[in-house]
Amino acid sequence: MKHLVFLIFICCAIACEQKKPSGTTPQEETINFQFEKTPALYNCLKAQLENGISVLVDGSFDAELYKYGKNDLEVTFPLVKEILQKKGYQFPTEPEFIARVQKIFGRTIDPKLLTSFLYVQTEIPCEKQISYYRNDKSVDITPYSYYLSKKEHFITELYAIPELIDYQALYPDLYALEQKMPRLLKDKDGEERYEVYQWQQIPDLKEQREKNIDKLVHRNKYLFNDDKASFQWLIANDAYFMSELVKKIGYTEDEKLLEWAIKNTHYEKDYPQDYGRLFWTKNCKTGGVKIHLNTFKILRNLYSTEAIAEISNGLDGYINYLGNDMSADEESKKEQLTENEYIQILAYIAYFAQQYDLDNYRREDYHYKIIYFPMGRLRYFLNGDDRWLKEKQYFGLPKFKEWWDKAAYAEYYLSECEYEGSCGPGYQPLSEEEWKKQQK
């Protein structure tokens, strides 16, 4: 490992070093690009080619030699701008761009700050500490990261230069240099331990570039031009990004996008967090959590009372997951929430699910004897204590207090038959009438 660290240090030390390019060729000038071939762009490309995509260490595992940084990102901005111009992207004005970024990402762009871009990291959307990660996860698993250019008004990933332009045609001298570069590198003891995987070895690099450009263009057209065709393209070809907008960023104002995300997200016991992100995200502007009210609205439209089975298991499962996580010790918690944030999320979901329970109760074929189960689950995890909910006036939700009070028996029943025991031929809990007598 220490040999690899030594090699990485040597390679990173020369990354993007400012040297003068050796010149261009007449053939290069015929390529249909007008961006300025600056020394910074030239030397970053040279460093990226020298270090390759990754190295195979001792024939057993892959590692990245090249450490991407701010310069790698910023030298691609002119390339991205030209690509977007040629693909028909309408660059928004500064006020339009600032408003859209605030609406979609919940982040504020301050034009007075000298920073050239805003960083968005989807795993922790409120994170402001900038990291430079490519979204290619073939070697290292890092958070998906995006960068919003404050001057040029677009969003981009951090692309390696060969991922955007045909470097072999535009920089034939560097391509010739890459062909001569050794593929086997030695450690400090002189042993050939590192096999470099070069950019020129990617058989479908041209196709990958085309996909990168398509995603780049359609993301910007959808987000900042409200392009309907780009929306359709993205849900068909860039589903992960679109899902991140809803479940990681918390963008739920586009109801068509939200409906698509809801239809394609199902509760999974082994990964309940993904399902839960339909209902809430962290609020980067004000702190606390942002409840996705539009999710409840669209769920109500998508799933009728008769289709309760399609949704109740997921809602009950998530209430149980979040309630148990709230009760866990700090080291075991999976969510980074305060106690009041847990309660707020649980209250909204239980309230929504309770409407289905009551609607079903009014049907002639309703076969359950116990209603108010969702609110009963909430009561169980709060130990019947609604003082903070009362302080918050039950978030202004109609009949919340009434349903809370009526769910007292459901809390007892769930405790006896699900959370702390089981009911069957060998044991039956008290009936509601018997239980009420016992409470007097």
Short mmCIF file of C-alpha atoms in Angstrom, two decimals:
data_model
loop_
_atom_site.label_atom_id
_atom_site.label_comp_id
_atom_site.label_asym_id
_atom_site.label_seq_id
_atom_site.Cartn_x
_atom_site.Cartn_y
_atom_site.Cartn_z
CA MET A 1 0.00 0.00 0.00
CA LYS A 2 2.81 2.43 0.85
CA HIS A 3 4.28 1.91 -2.63
CA LEU A 4 0.94 2.86 -4.20
CA VAL A 5 0.66 5.98 -2.02
CA PHE A 6 4.18 6.96 -3.08
CA LEU A 7 3.29 6.56 -6.76
CA ILE A 8 0.03 8.51 -6.36
CA PHE A 9 1.94 11.34 -4.69
CA ILE A 10 4.38 11.55 -7.58
CA CYS A 11 1.63 11.49 -10.21
CA CYS A 12 -0.62 14.00 -8.46
CA ALA A 13 2.28 16.37 -7.95
CA ILE A 14 2.58 16.85 -11.70
CA ALA A 15 -1.18 17.06 -12.40
CA CYS A 16 -2.18 20.14 -14.37
CA GLU A 17 1.32 21.65 -14.01
CA GLN A 18 1.48 24.83 -16.04
CA LYS A 19 3.71 24.14 -19.02
CA LYS A 20 3.52 25.59 -22.50
CA PRO A 21 1.94 23.37 -25.14
CA SER A 22 4.27 22.16 -27.83
CA GLY A 23 2.09 23.66 -30.54
CA THR A 24 -0.76 22.63 -32.78
CA THR A 25 -0.97 21.03 -36.16
CA PRO A 26 -2.86 22.17 -39.28
CA GLN A 27 -5.00 19.00 -39.05
CA GLU A 28 -6.17 20.04 -35.59
CA GLU A 29 -7.46 23.39 -36.84
CA THR A 30 -10.01 21.66 -39.09
CA ILE A 31 -11.94 20.23 -36.11
CA ASN A 32 -15.25 22.03 -35.63
CA PHE A 33 -14.51 23.51 -32.19
CA GLN A 34 -13.81 27.15 -31.41
CA PHE A 35 -12.81 26.92 -27.74
CA GLU A 36 -9.48 28.45 -26.82
CA LYS A 37 -6.76 25.84 -26.41
CA THR A 38 -5.26 27.29 -23.30
CA PRO A 39 -2.11 26.03 -21.59
CA ALA A 40 -4.25 25.04 -18.60
CA LEU A 41 -6.47 22.82 -20.76
CA TYR A 42 -3.48 21.34 -22.59
CA ASN A 43 -1.58 20.47 -19.43
CA CYS A 44 -4.58 19.03 -17.65
CA LEU A 45 -5.26 16.76 -20.61
CA LYS A 46 -1.60 15.74 -20.67
CA ALA A 47 -1.68 14.88 -16.95
CA GLN A 48 -4.89 12.91 -17.35
CA LEU A 49 -3.40 10.91 -20.23
CA GLU A 50 -0.17 10.26 -18.34
CA ASN A 51 -2.04 8.80 -15.37
CA GLY A 52 -4.68 6.95 -17.36
CA ILE A 53 -8.13 6.05 -16.09
CA SER A 54 -6.89 3.69 -13.41
CA VAL A 55 -4.15 1.17 -12.65
CA LEU A 56 -4.34 -2.52 -11.90
CA VAL A 57 -2.24 -3.12 -8.80
CA ASP A 58 -0.42 -6.46 -8.57
CA GLY A 59 -2.95 -7.85 -11.03
CA SER A 60 -5.59 -7.92 -8.29
CA PHE A 61 -7.43 -4.61 -7.76
CA ASP A 62 -7.98 -1.26 -9.48
CA ALA A 63 -6.96 2.13 -8.11
CA GLU A 64 -7.01 5.69 -9.42
CA LEU A 65 -3.69 7.48 -9.75
CA TYR A 66 -4.99 10.86 -10.78
CA LYS A 67 -6.55 13.19 -8.22
CA TYR A 68 -9.03 15.51 -9.89
CA GLY A 69 -9.28 19.07 -8.62
CA LYS A 70 -10.71 22.52 -9.23
CA ASN A 71 -8.60 23.17 -12.30
CA ASP A 72 -9.78 19.94 -13.96
CA LEU A 73 -13.34 21.13 -13.52
CA GLU A 74 -12.91 24.74 -14.58
CA VAL A 75 -10.92 24.01 -17.75
CA THR A 76 -13.95 22.08 -19.05
CA PHE A 77 -16.36 25.01 -18.60
CA PRO A 78 -15.59 26.51 -22.05
CA LEU A 79 -16.06 23.05 -23.60
CA VAL A 80 -19.39 22.56 -21.84
CA LYS A 81 -20.54 26.04 -22.84
CA GLU A 82 -19.75 25.46 -26.50
CA ILE A 83 -21.41 22.05 -26.53
CA LEU A 84 -24.58 23.50 -25.01
CA GLN A 85 -24.61 26.40 -27.46
CA LYS A 86 -24.34 24.06 -30.44
CA LYS A 87 -27.10 21.83 -29.06
CA GLY A 88 -29.63 24.64 -28.73
CA TYR A 89 -29.53 25.30 -25.00
CA GLN A 90 -31.00 28.69 -24.11
CA PHE A 91 -28.79 30.17 -21.41
CA PRO A 92 -31.01 31.75 -18.71
CA THR A 93 -30.40 35.23 -17.39
CA GLU A 94 -28.72 35.55 -14.01
CA PRO A 95 -32.01 36.20 -12.11
CA GLU A 96 -33.68 33.28 -13.93
CA PHE A 97 -30.78 30.95 -13.14
CA ILE A 98 -30.66 31.97 -9.47
CA ALA A 99 -34.43 31.44 -9.12
CA ARG A 100 -34.34 28.00 -10.76
CA VAL A 101 -31.39 26.85 -8.63
CA GLN A 102 -33.24 27.95 -5.50
CA LYS A 103 -36.46 26.22 -6.59
CA ILE A 104 -34.88 22.94 -7.67
CA PHE A 105 -31.86 22.54 -5.41
CA GLY A 106 -32.91 24.68 -2.45
CA ARG A 107 -29.59 26.50 -2.65
CA THR A 108 -28.90 30.23 -2.86
CA ILE A 109 -26.43 31.66 -5.35
CA ASP A 110 -24.81 34.89 -4.18
CA PRO A 111 -23.46 36.74 -7.26
CA LYS A 112 -21.23 38.83 -4.98
CA LEU A 113 -19.16 35.83 -3.95
CA LEU A 114 -16.09 35.22 -6.10
CA THR A 115 -16.60 31.47 -6.35
CA SER A 116 -17.20 30.36 -9.94
CA PHE A 117 -19.60 27.52 -9.19
CA LEU A 118 -21.99 26.02 -6.67
CA TYR A 119 -21.35 22.46 -5.52
CA VAL A 120 -24.19 19.96 -5.11
CA GLN A 121 -23.52 16.56 -3.59
CA THR A 122 -26.56 14.31 -3.62
CA GLU A 123 -25.76 12.12 -0.61
CA ILE A 124 -25.65 15.21 1.62
CA PRO A 125 -27.42 17.91 -0.44
CA CYS A 126 -26.73 20.66 2.12
CA GLU A 127 -22.98 19.95 2.10
CA LYS A 128 -21.02 23.07 1.13
CA GLN A 129 -17.52 21.66 1.51
CA ILE A 130 -16.43 21.23 -2.11
CA SER A 131 -15.12 17.89 -3.30
CA TYR A 132 -14.06 17.02 -6.82
CA TYR A 133 -15.46 13.68 -7.87
CA ARG A 134 -16.16 12.22 -11.28
CA ASN A 135 -19.46 10.36 -11.42
CA ASP A 136 -17.83 7.32 -12.98
CA LYS A 137 -17.97 4.76 -10.16
CA SER A 138 -16.03 1.98 -11.91
CA VAL A 139 -13.12 2.28 -9.46
CA ASP A 140 -13.96 4.39 -6.41
CA ILE A 141 -17.39 4.73 -4.81
CA THR A 142 -17.80 8.45 -4.17
CA PRO A 143 -20.90 10.67 -3.80
CA TYR A 144 -22.56 11.79 -7.02
CA SER A 145 -21.51 15.39 -7.51
CA TYR A 146 -22.67 18.24 -9.73
CA TYR A 147 -21.40 21.76 -10.30
CA LEU A 148 -23.49 24.81 -11.23
CA SER A 149 -21.56 27.48 -13.13
CA LYS A 150 -22.50 30.87 -11.69
CA LYS A 151 -21.16 32.81 -14.66
CA GLU A 152 -22.30 30.64 -17.57
CA HIS A 153 -25.57 29.36 -16.00
CA PHE A 154 -25.44 25.61 -16.52
CA ILE A 155 -25.03 22.39 -14.55
CA THR A 156 -22.30 19.86 -15.26
CA GLU A 157 -20.45 16.93 -13.80
CA LEU A 158 -16.70 16.84 -13.41
CA TYR A 159 -15.71 15.23 -16.69
CA ALA A 160 -12.27 14.08 -17.67
CA ILE A 161 -11.37 15.92 -20.88
CA PRO A 162 -11.43 12.73 -23.02
CA GLU A 163 -15.03 12.24 -21.88
CA LEU A 164 -16.11 15.43 -23.68
CA ILE A 165 -13.92 15.94 -26.74
CA ASP A 166 -12.13 13.82 -29.32
CA TYR A 167 -8.69 14.51 -27.90
CA GLN A 168 -7.04 12.19 -30.41
CA ALA A 169 -8.10 14.49 -33.28
CA LEU A 170 -7.89 17.81 -31.44
CA TYR A 171 -4.53 17.13 -29.75
CA PRO A 172 -2.69 14.67 -32.02
CA ASP A 173 0.65 15.42 -30.37
CA LEU A 174 -0.70 14.34 -26.98
CA TYR A 175 -2.33 11.29 -28.53
CA ALA A 176 1.04 10.36 -30.04
CA LEU A 177 2.63 10.88 -26.64
CA GLU A 178 0.00 8.66 -24.99
CA GLN A 179 0.79 5.86 -27.45
CA LYS A 180 4.42 5.95 -26.34
CA MET A 181 3.70 6.07 -22.63
CA PRO A 182 4.68 2.93 -20.69
CA ARG A 183 1.73 0.86 -19.51
CA LEU A 184 3.69 -0.87 -16.76
CA LEU A 185 4.88 1.36 -13.93
CA LYS A 186 7.42 0.50 -11.27
CA ASP A 187 7.28 1.10 -7.56
CA LYS A 188 10.17 2.74 -5.73
CA ASP A 189 11.89 -0.64 -5.46
CA GLY A 190 11.93 -1.04 -9.22
CA GLU A 191 9.21 -3.70 -9.41
CA GLU A 192 6.60 -3.45 -12.17
CA ARG A 193 3.44 -3.60 -10.08
CA TYR A 194 1.09 -1.14 -11.76
CA GLU A 195 -0.59 -1.67 -15.12
CA VAL A 196 -2.09 1.56 -16.48
CA TYR A 197 -5.48 1.45 -18.18
CA GLN A 198 -5.19 4.23 -20.75
CA TRP A 199 -7.93 6.37 -22.28
CA GLN A 200 -7.03 5.17 -25.76
CA GLN A 201 -7.85 1.61 -24.68
CA ILE A 202 -11.55 2.30 -24.16
CA PRO A 203 -13.16 0.63 -27.20
CA ASP A 204 -16.37 2.67 -27.06
CA LEU A 205 -14.95 6.01 -25.91
CA LYS A 206 -16.71 7.82 -28.77
CA GLU A 207 -20.07 6.34 -27.77
CA GLN A 208 -19.44 7.23 -24.13
CA ARG A 209 -18.71 10.83 -25.14
CA GLU A 210 -21.96 10.98 -27.07
CA LYS A 211 -23.89 9.70 -24.04
CA ASN A 212 -22.16 12.22 -21.78
CA ILE A 213 -23.05 15.05 -24.12
CA ASP A 214 -26.65 13.87 -24.48
CA LYS A 215 -27.08 13.77 -20.69
CA LEU A 216 -25.38 17.14 -20.28
CA VAL A 217 -27.61 18.81 -22.84
CA HIS A 218 -30.90 17.25 -21.77
CA ARG A 219 -30.28 17.90 -18.07
CA ASN A 220 -29.73 21.59 -18.73
CA LYS A 221 -32.64 21.91 -21.15
CA TYR A 222 -35.00 20.24 -18.71
CA LEU A 223 -33.84 22.07 -15.60
CA PHE A 224 -33.41 25.57 -17.04
CA ASN A 225 -35.39 25.63 -20.32
CA ASP A 226 -38.36 23.55 -19.09
CA ASP A 227 -37.98 21.40 -22.19
CA LYS A 228 -40.67 18.68 -22.27
CA ALA A 229 -38.83 16.53 -24.83
CA SER A 230 -35.74 16.53 -22.59
CA PHE A 231 -37.88 15.41 -19.64
CA GLN A 232 -39.05 12.38 -21.64
CA TRP A 233 -35.50 11.62 -22.77
CA LEU A 234 -34.14 11.80 -19.23
CA ILE A 235 -36.67 9.48 -17.60
CA ALA A 236 -35.92 6.96 -20.35
CA ASN A 237 -32.11 7.35 -20.47
CA ASP A 238 -30.97 9.07 -17.27
CA ALA A 239 -33.35 7.66 -14.67
CA TYR A 240 -30.88 7.74 -11.79
CA PHE A 241 -30.32 11.49 -12.12
CA MET A 242 -34.05 12.15 -12.31
CA SER A 243 -34.67 9.98 -9.27
CA GLU A 244 -31.95 11.87 -7.37
CA LEU A 245 -33.70 15.16 -8.08
CA VAL A 246 -36.73 13.96 -6.15
CA LYS A 247 -35.34 11.64 -3.49
CA LYS A 248 -31.96 13.22 -2.76
CA ILE A 249 -32.41 16.88 -3.70
CA GLY A 250 -36.08 17.11 -2.72
CA TYR A 251 -37.42 18.65 -5.95
CA THR A 252 -41.13 17.80 -5.90
CA GLU A 253 -42.63 20.86 -7.59
CA ASP A 254 -42.67 19.13 -10.98
CA GLU A 255 -45.64 16.84 -10.42
CA LYS A 256 -44.99 14.78 -13.55
CA LEU A 257 -41.48 14.00 -12.34
CA LEU A 258 -42.75 13.26 -8.85
CA GLU A 259 -45.46 10.93 -10.16
CA TRP A 260 -42.86 9.07 -12.21
CA ALA A 261 -40.62 8.73 -9.14
CA ILE A 262 -43.50 7.46 -6.98
CA LYS A 263 -44.51 4.85 -9.53
CA ASN A 264 -40.92 3.61 -9.72
CA THR A 265 -40.18 3.53 -5.99
CA HIS A 266 -41.38 0.71 -3.74
CA TYR A 267 -40.85 -0.02 -0.08
CA GLU A 268 -38.02 -2.50 0.46
CA LYS A 269 -37.42 -3.81 3.95
CA ASP A 270 -33.65 -3.96 3.43
CA TYR A 271 -33.45 -0.37 2.15
CA PRO A 272 -36.36 1.65 3.57
CA GLN A 273 -34.44 4.92 3.31
CA ASP A 274 -35.03 5.10 -0.44
CA TYR A 275 -38.81 4.86 -0.04
CA GLY A 276 -38.77 7.42 2.75
CA ARG A 277 -37.09 10.03 0.59
CA LEU A 278 -40.35 10.37 -1.31
CA PHE A 279 -41.75 12.03 1.82
CA TRP A 280 -38.97 14.26 3.12
CA THR A 281 -35.51 15.70 2.67
CA LYS A 282 -33.32 18.03 4.69
CA ASN A 283 -34.09 21.73 4.23
CA CYS A 284 -30.80 23.39 3.29
CA LYS A 285 -32.17 26.92 3.57
CA THR A 286 -33.95 26.91 6.93
CA GLY A 287 -32.66 23.74 8.56
CA GLY A 288 -34.92 20.98 9.78
CA VAL A 289 -36.78 18.79 7.30
CA LYS A 290 -38.84 19.61 4.24
CA ILE A 291 -42.03 17.55 4.08
CA HIS A 292 -43.01 16.68 0.51
CA LEU A 293 -46.70 17.57 0.60
CA ASN A 294 -47.02 16.97 -3.14
CA THR A 295 -46.13 13.32 -2.56
CA PHE A 296 -49.25 12.82 -0.45
CA LYS A 297 -51.34 14.63 -3.04
CA ILE A 298 -50.14 12.45 -5.91
CA LEU A 299 -50.36 9.22 -3.88
CA ARG A 300 -53.98 10.06 -3.17
CA ASN A 301 -54.64 10.49 -6.89
CA LEU A 302 -52.74 7.34 -7.89
CA TYR A 303 -54.09 4.93 -5.29
CA SER A 304 -57.80 4.78 -4.57
CA THR A 305 -59.28 3.39 -1.36
CA GLU A 306 -59.82 0.09 -3.14
CA ALA A 307 -56.09 -0.11 -3.86
CA ILE A 308 -55.11 0.23 -0.20
CA ALA A 309 -53.12 -3.01 -0.21
CA GLU A 310 -50.76 -1.53 -2.80
CA ILE A 311 -49.68 1.23 -0.48
CA SER A 312 -50.50 0.34 3.14
CA ASN A 313 -47.67 -2.17 3.56
CA GLY A 314 -45.14 0.40 2.44
CA LEU A 315 -46.51 3.14 4.68
CA ASP A 316 -46.74 0.82 7.72
CA GLY A 317 -43.27 -0.54 7.02
CA TYR A 318 -41.74 2.91 6.83
CA ILE A 319 -43.50 4.09 10.00
CA ASN A 320 -42.06 1.07 11.80
CA TYR A 321 -38.59 1.66 10.36
CA LEU A 322 -38.49 5.34 11.28
CA GLY A 323 -40.03 4.77 14.71
CA ASN A 324 -37.48 2.09 15.56
CA ASP A 325 -34.66 4.28 14.26
CA MET A 326 -35.84 7.13 16.49
CA SER A 327 -35.70 4.79 19.50
CA ALA A 328 -32.25 3.39 18.67
CA ASP A 329 -29.07 4.50 20.39
CA GLU A 330 -27.10 7.22 18.62
CA GLU A 331 -24.46 4.84 17.25
CA SER A 332 -27.10 2.66 15.60
CA LYS A 333 -29.24 5.36 14.00
CA LYS A 334 -29.42 5.33 10.21
CA GLU A 335 -30.97 8.77 9.80
CA GLN A 336 -29.36 12.04 10.84
CA LEU A 337 -32.45 13.55 12.45
CA THR A 338 -33.35 15.22 15.70
CA GLU A 339 -36.12 13.71 17.83
CA ASN A 340 -38.56 16.42 16.75
CA GLU A 341 -37.72 15.84 13.08
CA TYR A 342 -38.47 12.14 13.48
CA ILE A 343 -41.81 13.03 15.08
CA GLN A 344 -42.71 15.52 12.34
CA ILE A 345 -42.11 13.01 9.54
CA LEU A 346 -43.91 10.21 11.36
CA ALA A 347 -46.88 12.47 12.10
CA TYR A 348 -47.41 13.42 8.46
CA ILE A 349 -47.11 9.85 7.18
CA ALA A 350 -49.35 8.38 9.90
CA TYR A 351 -51.94 11.09 9.27
CA PHE A 352 -51.95 10.38 5.54
CA ALA A 353 -52.15 6.60 6.01
CA GLN A 354 -54.97 7.02 8.54
CA GLN A 355 -57.21 8.51 5.84
CA TYR A 356 -57.02 5.21 3.95
CA ASP A 357 -57.84 3.26 7.11
CA LEU A 358 -60.95 5.32 7.73
CA ASP A 359 -62.05 5.25 4.09
CA ASN A 360 -61.83 1.47 4.10
CA TYR A 361 -63.82 1.29 7.33
CA ARG A 362 -66.76 2.94 5.57
CA ARG A 363 -66.87 0.24 2.89
CA GLU A 364 -69.41 -2.54 3.35
CA ASP A 365 -66.84 -5.29 2.78
CA TYR A 366 -64.36 -3.86 5.30
CA HIS A 367 -63.26 -6.82 7.40
CA TYR A 368 -60.97 -5.31 10.04
CA LYS A 369 -62.34 -4.77 13.54
CA ILE A 370 -59.61 -2.32 14.54
CA ILE A 371 -59.18 1.05 12.85
CA TYR A 372 -56.71 3.86 13.56
CA PHE A 373 -53.75 1.51 13.11
CA PRO A 374 -51.47 4.13 11.46
CA MET A 375 -52.14 6.67 14.21
CA GLY A 376 -51.83 3.85 16.74
CA ARG A 377 -48.33 3.15 15.44
CA LEU A 378 -47.43 6.80 15.92
CA ARG A 379 -48.80 6.72 19.47
CA TYR A 380 -46.78 3.60 20.23
CA PHE A 381 -43.47 5.13 19.15
CA LEU A 382 -44.25 8.35 21.06
CA ASN A 383 -45.44 6.45 24.15
CA GLY A 384 -48.77 8.23 23.82
CA ASP A 385 -47.08 11.61 24.40
CA ASP A 386 -48.42 14.33 22.08
CA ARG A 387 -47.10 17.39 23.96
CA TRP A 388 -44.76 18.52 21.17
CA LEU A 389 -47.41 17.82 18.54
CA LYS A 390 -49.85 19.95 20.53
CA GLU A 391 -47.23 22.70 20.80
CA LYS A 392 -46.97 22.61 16.99
CA GLN A 393 -50.79 22.64 16.76
CA TYR A 394 -50.62 19.26 15.05
CA PHE A 395 -49.12 21.00 12.00
CA GLY A 396 -52.54 22.37 11.15
CA LEU A 397 -53.75 18.95 9.94
CA PRO A 398 -57.56 18.67 10.24
CA LYS A 399 -58.86 16.02 12.70
CA PHE A 400 -55.33 15.04 13.74
CA LYS A 401 -56.09 15.44 17.45
CA GLU A 402 -59.39 13.58 17.08
CA TRP A 403 -57.74 10.65 15.35
CA TRP A 404 -54.87 10.64 17.86
CA ASP A 405 -57.29 10.31 20.74
CA LYS A 406 -59.33 7.57 19.05
CA ALA A 407 -56.16 5.56 18.35
CA ALA A 408 -55.45 4.78 22.02
CA TYR A 409 -56.85 1.27 21.76
CA ALA A 410 -55.01 0.68 18.47
CA GLU A 411 -51.79 1.58 20.30
CA TYR A 412 -52.54 -1.07 22.95
CA TYR A 413 -53.54 -3.68 20.34
CA LEU A 414 -50.38 -3.15 18.28
CA SER A 415 -48.24 -3.35 21.39
CA GLU A 416 -49.79 -6.66 22.41
CA CYS A 417 -50.07 -8.30 19.01
CA GLU A 418 -47.15 -6.90 16.97
CA TYR A 419 -44.50 -4.83 18.70
CA GLU A 420 -44.14 -6.58 22.03
CA GLY A 421 -45.97 -9.87 21.57
CA SER A 422 -48.14 -11.91 19.22
CA CYS A 423 -51.80 -12.82 19.19
CA GLY A 424 -53.37 -16.05 18.07
CA PRO A 425 -55.20 -19.10 19.37
CA GLY A 426 -53.06 -19.09 22.51
CA TYR A 427 -53.56 -15.44 23.40
CA GLN A 428 -56.02 -12.70 22.55
CA PRO A 429 -55.79 -9.11 23.81
CA LEU A 430 -58.61 -7.38 25.57
CA SER A 431 -61.48 -6.22 23.40
CA GLU A 432 -61.80 -2.47 22.94
CA GLU A 433 -64.72 -2.42 25.36
CA GLU A 434 -62.82 -4.43 28.00
CA TRP A 435 -59.73 -2.28 27.55
CA LYS A 436 -61.69 0.95 27.98
CA LYS A 437 -63.20 -0.35 31.22
CA GLN A 438 -59.69 -1.15 32.47
CA GLN A 439 -58.53 2.42 31.76
CA LYS A 440 -61.16 3.95 34.06
#
